[in-house]
Short mmCIF file of C-alpha atoms in Angstrom, two decimals:
data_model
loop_
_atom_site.label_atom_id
_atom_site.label_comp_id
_atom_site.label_asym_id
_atom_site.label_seq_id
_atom_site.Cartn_x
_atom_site.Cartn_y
_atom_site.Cartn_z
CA UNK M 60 -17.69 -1.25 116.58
CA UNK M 61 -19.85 0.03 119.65
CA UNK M 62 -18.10 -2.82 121.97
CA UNK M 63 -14.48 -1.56 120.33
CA UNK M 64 -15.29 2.41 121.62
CA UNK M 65 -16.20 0.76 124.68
CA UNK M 66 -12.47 0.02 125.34
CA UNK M 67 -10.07 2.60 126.82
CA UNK M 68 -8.44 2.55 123.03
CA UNK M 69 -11.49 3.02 122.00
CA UNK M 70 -12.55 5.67 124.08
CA UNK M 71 -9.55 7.66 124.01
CA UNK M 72 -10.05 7.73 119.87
CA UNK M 73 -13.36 8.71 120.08
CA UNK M 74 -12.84 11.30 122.79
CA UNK M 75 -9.82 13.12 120.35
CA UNK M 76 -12.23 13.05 117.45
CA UNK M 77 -14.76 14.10 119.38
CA UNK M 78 -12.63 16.90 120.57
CA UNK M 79 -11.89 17.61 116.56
CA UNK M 80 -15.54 17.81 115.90
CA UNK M 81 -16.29 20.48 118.51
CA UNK M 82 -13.48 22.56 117.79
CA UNK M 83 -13.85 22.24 113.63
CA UNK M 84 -16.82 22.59 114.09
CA UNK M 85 -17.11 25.67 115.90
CA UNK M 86 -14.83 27.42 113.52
CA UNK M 87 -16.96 26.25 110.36
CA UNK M 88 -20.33 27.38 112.29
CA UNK M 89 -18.54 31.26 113.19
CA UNK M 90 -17.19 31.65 109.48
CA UNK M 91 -20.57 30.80 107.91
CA UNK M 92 -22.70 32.58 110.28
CA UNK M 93 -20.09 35.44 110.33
CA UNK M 94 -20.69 35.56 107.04
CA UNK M 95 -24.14 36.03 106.50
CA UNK M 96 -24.34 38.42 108.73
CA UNK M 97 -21.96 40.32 106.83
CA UNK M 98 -24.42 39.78 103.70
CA UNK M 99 -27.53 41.45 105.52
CA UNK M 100 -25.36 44.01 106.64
CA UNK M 101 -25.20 43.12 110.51
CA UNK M 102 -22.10 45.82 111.64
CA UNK M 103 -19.20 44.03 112.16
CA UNK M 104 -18.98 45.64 115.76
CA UNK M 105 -21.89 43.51 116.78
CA UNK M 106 -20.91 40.07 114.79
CA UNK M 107 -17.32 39.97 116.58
CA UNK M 108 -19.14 40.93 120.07
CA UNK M 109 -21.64 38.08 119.36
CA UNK M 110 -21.40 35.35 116.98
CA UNK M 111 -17.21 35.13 116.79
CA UNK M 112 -16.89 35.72 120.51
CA UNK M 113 -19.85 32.69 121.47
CA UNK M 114 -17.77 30.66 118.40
CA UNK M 115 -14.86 29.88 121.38
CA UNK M 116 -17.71 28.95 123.44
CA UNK M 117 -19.40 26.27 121.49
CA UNK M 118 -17.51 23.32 122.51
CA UNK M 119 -18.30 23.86 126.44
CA UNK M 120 -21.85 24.49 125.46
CA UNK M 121 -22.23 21.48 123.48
CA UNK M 122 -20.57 19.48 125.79
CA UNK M 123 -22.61 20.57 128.65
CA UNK M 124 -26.06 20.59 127.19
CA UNK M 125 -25.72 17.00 125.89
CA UNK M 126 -24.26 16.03 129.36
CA UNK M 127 -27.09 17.69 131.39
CA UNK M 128 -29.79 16.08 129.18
CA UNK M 129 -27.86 12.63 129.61
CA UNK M 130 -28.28 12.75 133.23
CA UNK M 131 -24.11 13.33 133.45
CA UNK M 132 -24.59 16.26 135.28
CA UNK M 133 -21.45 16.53 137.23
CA UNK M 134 -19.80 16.61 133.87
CA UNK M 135 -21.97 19.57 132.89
CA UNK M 136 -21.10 21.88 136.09
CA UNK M 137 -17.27 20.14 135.90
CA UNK M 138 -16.78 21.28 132.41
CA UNK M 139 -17.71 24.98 133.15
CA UNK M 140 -16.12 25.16 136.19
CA UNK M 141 -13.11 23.55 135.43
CA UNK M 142 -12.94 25.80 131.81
CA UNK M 143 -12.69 28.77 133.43
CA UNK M 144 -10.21 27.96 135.74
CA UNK M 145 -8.02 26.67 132.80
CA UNK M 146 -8.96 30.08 130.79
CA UNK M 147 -8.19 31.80 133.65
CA UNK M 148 -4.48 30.32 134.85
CA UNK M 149 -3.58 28.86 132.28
CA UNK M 150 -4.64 30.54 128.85
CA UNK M 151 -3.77 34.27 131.12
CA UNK M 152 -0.82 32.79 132.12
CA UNK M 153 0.84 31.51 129.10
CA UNK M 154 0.15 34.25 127.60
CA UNK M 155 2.39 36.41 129.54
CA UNK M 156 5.09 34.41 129.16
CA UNK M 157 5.13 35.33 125.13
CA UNK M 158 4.11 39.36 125.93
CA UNK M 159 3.62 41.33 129.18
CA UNK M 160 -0.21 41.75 128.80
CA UNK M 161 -1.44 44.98 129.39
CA UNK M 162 -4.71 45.20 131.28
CA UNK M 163 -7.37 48.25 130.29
CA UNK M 164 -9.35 49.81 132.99
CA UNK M 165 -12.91 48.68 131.69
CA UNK M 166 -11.73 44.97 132.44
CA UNK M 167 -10.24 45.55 135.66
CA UNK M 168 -12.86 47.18 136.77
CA UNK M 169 -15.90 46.22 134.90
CA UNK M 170 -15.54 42.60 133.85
CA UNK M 171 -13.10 41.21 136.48
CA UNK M 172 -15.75 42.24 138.83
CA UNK M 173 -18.77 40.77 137.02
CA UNK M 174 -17.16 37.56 136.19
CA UNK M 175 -16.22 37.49 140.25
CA UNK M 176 -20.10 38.22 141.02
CA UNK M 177 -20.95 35.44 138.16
CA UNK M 178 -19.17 32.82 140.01
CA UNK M 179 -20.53 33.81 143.15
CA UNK M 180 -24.13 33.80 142.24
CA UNK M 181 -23.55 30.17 140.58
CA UNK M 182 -22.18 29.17 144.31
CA UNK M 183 -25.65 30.65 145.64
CA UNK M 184 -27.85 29.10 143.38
CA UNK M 185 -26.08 25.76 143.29
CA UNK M 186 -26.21 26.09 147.65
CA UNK M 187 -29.44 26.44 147.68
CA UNK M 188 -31.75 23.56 147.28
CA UNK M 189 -28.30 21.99 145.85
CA UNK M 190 -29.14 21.77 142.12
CA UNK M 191 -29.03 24.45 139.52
CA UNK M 192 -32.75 24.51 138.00
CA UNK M 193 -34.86 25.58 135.58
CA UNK M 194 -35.80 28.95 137.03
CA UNK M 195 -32.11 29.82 137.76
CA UNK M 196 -30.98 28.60 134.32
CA UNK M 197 -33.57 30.94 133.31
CA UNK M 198 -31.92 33.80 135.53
CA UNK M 199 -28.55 33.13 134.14
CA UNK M 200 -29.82 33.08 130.73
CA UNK M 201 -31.34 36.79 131.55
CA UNK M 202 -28.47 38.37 133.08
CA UNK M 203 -26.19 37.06 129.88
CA UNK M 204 -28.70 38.87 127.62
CA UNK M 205 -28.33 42.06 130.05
CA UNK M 206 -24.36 41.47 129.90
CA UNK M 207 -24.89 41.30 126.30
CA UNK M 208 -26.93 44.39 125.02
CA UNK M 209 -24.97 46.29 128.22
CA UNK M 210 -21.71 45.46 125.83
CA UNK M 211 -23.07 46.32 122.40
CA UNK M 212 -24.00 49.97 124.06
CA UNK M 213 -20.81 50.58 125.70
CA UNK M 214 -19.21 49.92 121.84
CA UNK M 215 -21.53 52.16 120.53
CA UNK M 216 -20.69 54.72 123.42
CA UNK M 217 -17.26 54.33 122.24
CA UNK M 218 -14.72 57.25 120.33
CA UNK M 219 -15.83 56.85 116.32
CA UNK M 220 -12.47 56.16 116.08
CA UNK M 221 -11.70 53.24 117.91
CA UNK M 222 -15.36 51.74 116.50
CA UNK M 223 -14.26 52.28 113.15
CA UNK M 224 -10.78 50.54 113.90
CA UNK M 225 -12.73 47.56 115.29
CA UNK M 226 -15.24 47.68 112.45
CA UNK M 227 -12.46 47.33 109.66
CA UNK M 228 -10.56 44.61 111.64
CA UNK M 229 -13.57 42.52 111.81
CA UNK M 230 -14.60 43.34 108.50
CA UNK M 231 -11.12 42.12 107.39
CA UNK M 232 -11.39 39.05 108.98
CA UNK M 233 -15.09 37.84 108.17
CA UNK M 234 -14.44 35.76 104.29
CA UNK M 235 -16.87 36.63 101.86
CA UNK M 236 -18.26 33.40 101.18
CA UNK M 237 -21.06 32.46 98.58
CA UNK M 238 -24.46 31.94 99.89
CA UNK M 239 -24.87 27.75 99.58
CA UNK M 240 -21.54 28.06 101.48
CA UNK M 241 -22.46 29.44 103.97
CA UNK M 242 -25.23 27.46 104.38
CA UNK M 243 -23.06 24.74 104.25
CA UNK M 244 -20.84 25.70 107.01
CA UNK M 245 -23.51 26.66 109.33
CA UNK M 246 -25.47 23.13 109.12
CA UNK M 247 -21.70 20.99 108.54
CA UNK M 248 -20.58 23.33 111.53
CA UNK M 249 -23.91 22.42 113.56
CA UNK M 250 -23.89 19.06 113.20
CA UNK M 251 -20.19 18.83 114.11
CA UNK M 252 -20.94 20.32 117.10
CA UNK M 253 -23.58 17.92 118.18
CA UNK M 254 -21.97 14.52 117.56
CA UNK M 255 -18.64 16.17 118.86
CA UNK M 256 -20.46 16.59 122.22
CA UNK M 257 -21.61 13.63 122.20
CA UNK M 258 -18.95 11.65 121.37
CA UNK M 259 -16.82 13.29 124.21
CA UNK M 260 -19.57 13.05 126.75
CA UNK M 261 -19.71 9.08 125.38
CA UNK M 262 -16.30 8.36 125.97
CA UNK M 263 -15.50 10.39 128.96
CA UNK M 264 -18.48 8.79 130.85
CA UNK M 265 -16.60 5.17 129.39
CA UNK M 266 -13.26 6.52 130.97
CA UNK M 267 -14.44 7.45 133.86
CA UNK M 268 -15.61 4.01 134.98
CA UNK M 269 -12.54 2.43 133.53
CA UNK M 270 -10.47 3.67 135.54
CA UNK M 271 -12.24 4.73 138.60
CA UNK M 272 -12.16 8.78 138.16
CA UNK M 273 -15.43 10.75 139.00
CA UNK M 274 -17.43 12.78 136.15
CA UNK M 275 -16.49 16.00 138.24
CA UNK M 276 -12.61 15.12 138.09
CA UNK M 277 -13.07 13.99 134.08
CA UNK M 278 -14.74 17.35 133.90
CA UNK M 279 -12.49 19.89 135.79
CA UNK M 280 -9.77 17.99 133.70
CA UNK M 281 -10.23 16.51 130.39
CA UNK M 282 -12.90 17.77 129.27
CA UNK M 283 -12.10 21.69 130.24
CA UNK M 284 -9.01 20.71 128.57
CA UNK M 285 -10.38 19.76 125.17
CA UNK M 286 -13.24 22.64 124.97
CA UNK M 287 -10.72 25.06 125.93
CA UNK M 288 -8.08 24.43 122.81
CA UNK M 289 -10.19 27.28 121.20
CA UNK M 290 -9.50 30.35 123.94
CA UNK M 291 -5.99 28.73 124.44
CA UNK M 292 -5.25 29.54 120.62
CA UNK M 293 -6.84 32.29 120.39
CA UNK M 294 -5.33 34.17 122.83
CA UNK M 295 -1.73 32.90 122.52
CA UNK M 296 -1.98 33.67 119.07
CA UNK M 297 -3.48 37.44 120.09
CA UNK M 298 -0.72 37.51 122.31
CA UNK M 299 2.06 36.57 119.92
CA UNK M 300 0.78 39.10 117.59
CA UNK M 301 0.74 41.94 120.37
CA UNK M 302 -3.56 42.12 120.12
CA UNK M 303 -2.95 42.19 124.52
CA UNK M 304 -6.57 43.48 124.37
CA UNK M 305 -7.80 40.86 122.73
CA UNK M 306 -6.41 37.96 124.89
CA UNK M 307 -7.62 39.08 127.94
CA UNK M 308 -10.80 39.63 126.13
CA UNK M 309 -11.22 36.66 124.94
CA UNK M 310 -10.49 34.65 128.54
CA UNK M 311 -12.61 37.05 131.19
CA UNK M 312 -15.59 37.07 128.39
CA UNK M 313 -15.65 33.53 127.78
CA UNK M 314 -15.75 32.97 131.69
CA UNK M 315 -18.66 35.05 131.60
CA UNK M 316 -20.23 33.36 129.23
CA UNK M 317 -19.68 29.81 130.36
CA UNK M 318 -21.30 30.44 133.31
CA UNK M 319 -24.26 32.73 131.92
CA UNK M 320 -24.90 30.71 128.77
CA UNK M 321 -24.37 27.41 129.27
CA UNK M 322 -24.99 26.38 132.99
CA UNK M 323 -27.63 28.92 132.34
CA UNK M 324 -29.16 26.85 128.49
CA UNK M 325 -27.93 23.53 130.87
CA UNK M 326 -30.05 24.01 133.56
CA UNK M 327 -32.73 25.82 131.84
CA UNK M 328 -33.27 22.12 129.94
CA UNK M 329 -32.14 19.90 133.12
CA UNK M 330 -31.56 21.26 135.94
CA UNK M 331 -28.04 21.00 137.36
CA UNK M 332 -27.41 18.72 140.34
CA UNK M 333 -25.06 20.74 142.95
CA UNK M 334 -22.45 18.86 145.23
CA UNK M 335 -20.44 20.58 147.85
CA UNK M 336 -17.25 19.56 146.22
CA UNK M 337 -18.87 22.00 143.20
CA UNK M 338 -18.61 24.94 145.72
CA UNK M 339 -15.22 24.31 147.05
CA UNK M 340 -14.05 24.44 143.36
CA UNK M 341 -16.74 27.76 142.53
CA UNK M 342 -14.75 29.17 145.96
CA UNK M 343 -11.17 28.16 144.21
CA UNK M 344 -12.38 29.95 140.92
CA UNK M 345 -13.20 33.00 143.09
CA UNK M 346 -9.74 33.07 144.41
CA UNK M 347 -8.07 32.45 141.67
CA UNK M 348 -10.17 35.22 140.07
CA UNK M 349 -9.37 37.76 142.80
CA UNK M 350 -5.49 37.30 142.80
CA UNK M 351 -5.25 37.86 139.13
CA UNK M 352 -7.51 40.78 139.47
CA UNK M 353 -5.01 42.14 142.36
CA UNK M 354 -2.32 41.52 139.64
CA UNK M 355 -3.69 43.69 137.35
CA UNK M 356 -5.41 46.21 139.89
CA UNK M 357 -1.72 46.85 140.81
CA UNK M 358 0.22 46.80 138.15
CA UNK M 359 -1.83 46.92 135.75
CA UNK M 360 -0.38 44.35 133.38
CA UNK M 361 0.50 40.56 133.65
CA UNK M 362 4.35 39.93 133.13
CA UNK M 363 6.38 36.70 132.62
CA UNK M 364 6.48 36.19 136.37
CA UNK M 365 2.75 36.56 137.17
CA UNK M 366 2.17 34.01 134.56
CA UNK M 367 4.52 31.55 135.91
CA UNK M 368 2.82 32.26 138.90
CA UNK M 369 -0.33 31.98 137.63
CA UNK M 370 0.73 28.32 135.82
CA UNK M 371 2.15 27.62 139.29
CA UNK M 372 -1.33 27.30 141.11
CA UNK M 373 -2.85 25.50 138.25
CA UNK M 374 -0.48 22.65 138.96
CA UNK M 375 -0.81 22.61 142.26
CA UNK M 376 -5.14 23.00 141.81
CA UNK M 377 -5.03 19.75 139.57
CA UNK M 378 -2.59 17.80 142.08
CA UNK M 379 -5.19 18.83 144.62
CA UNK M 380 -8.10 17.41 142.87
CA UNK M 381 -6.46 13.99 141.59
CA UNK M 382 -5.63 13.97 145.17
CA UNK M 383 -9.12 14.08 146.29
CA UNK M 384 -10.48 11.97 143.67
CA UNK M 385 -8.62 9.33 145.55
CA UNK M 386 -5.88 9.71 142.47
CA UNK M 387 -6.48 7.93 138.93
CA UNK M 388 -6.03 3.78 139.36
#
């Protein structure tokens, strides 16, 4: 059996299952803890700014802390990276085809900006001494706790109104579950979650050497792929339901946490080894950050055309790096 998911086949099964585990799993672990949260009367405000928006965040996490304590660390950084440069073009992007998404002034000029200066400081960090370690991981995790509590006071700063609106939405969408079921779905959900990660850091690392690609490219590609299924649905299905909010939401906030929370648990466990071709794609992230940003900083919405703009330099971003991964053989 262990020789069989040493095959390509075999890899390739193990990496979709994998990929089933994380997500599943991630869903299972939000609804229970979601849950009993709701029984000791956590306000909904706070579990849909915490708990449900970390649940789309799992897989990367997962994926990245079991790479970074297997030594795979150009899958860890790959997987971030390359996540929120899929969020980014291509979750933003196809959303707009569905909707023209309109863009609130808090994210343009709040967390467009921070997400921006995230990036940025990972470049830094990485630059220096050329690893991410375990006092920078400790950094990151700091400034996502900051970025946190900074969010749950500008809710509470927030009209009564609009609170209460997000209050009952949440509160509508949290199940009332019984107690050993939630229990259930937290440990099922956990557990999910670790063998998923390490089933797709296990066959990625097999694919890799079959057929000649780097970790970084696997990671940028494959693996940002799979642990991004959960922002991709979410905020196409936001989208398609006219929650524009939401779905840019969703994609700038997970970007922030992917880079505060997990390079930042990553590193704080092993630290991260840094490669130039890291920066070059941290720059690329940056610049694909700042022309969406101009999009919305001038019109103030993201249309059909932005997004096939947007889907545009995504293609052309993953030619570039099969390019200079000396292509797949």
């Amino acid at each position: 059996m262990i020789t069989f998911f040493s095959t390509v086949p075999g890899a390739l099964i193990l990496l979709v299952v994998g990929f089933v585990f994380l997500i599943k799993g991630a869903d299972f672990f939000v609804e229970g803890a979601s849950a009993v949260a709701k029984k000791l009367h956590v306000p909904a405000l706070v579990i849909g700014m915490t708990i449900v928006a970390m649940g789309t965040s799992l897989p990367e996490l997962s994926v990245s802390v079991t790479a970074s304590m297997a030594g795979s660390n150009q899958l860890a950084i790959g997987n971030v990276v390359g996540s929120n440069i899929f969020n980014l073009m291509v979750v933003l992007g196809s959303c707009a085809l569905f909707s023209v998404l309109e863009v609130g002034d808090d994210t343009i000029k709040k967390d467009f900006p921070f997400s921006v200066a995230c990036a940025v400081a990972l470049m830094v960090m990485g630059l220096i001494g050329y690893e991410v370690g375990h006092v920078d991981g400790v950094i990151l995790l700091v400034a996502f706790i900051i970025f946190l509590l900074s969010m749950l006071s500008a809710a509470k700063k927030s009209r009564k109104a609009a609170a209460h609106e997000a209050e009952v939405e949440v509160e509508e969408e949290i199940v009332d579950l019984p107690t050993w079921l939630c229990i259930v779905y937290i440990i099922g959900g956990a557990v999910a979650i670790k063998f998923g990660g390490d089933w797709v850091v296990d066959s990625c690392t097999t694919l890799a050497l079959k057929f000649g690609m780097s970790e970084t490219l696997v990671g940028l590609t494959i693996v940002a792929l799979g642990t991004s299924l959960p922002e991709l649905v979410t905020s196409v299905v936001a989208a398609k339901k006219n929650e524009l909010d939401m779905a840019i939401g969703n994609v700038v906030g997970s970007n922030i946490f992917n880079i505060l929370l997990i390079l930042g648990t990553a590193a704080a466990i092993s630290p991260v080894t840094f490669m130039t071709v890291n920066a070059i794609d941290i720059l690329i992230l940056v610049g694909f950050s700042v022309i969406v940003w101009m999009m919305c900083f001038f019109k103030k919405s993201l249309g059909r055309f932005q997004g096939v703009v947007m889907l545009a330099l995504y293609i052309g971003y993953l030619a570039y790096i099969i390019i200079r991964d000396g292509g797949i053989a």
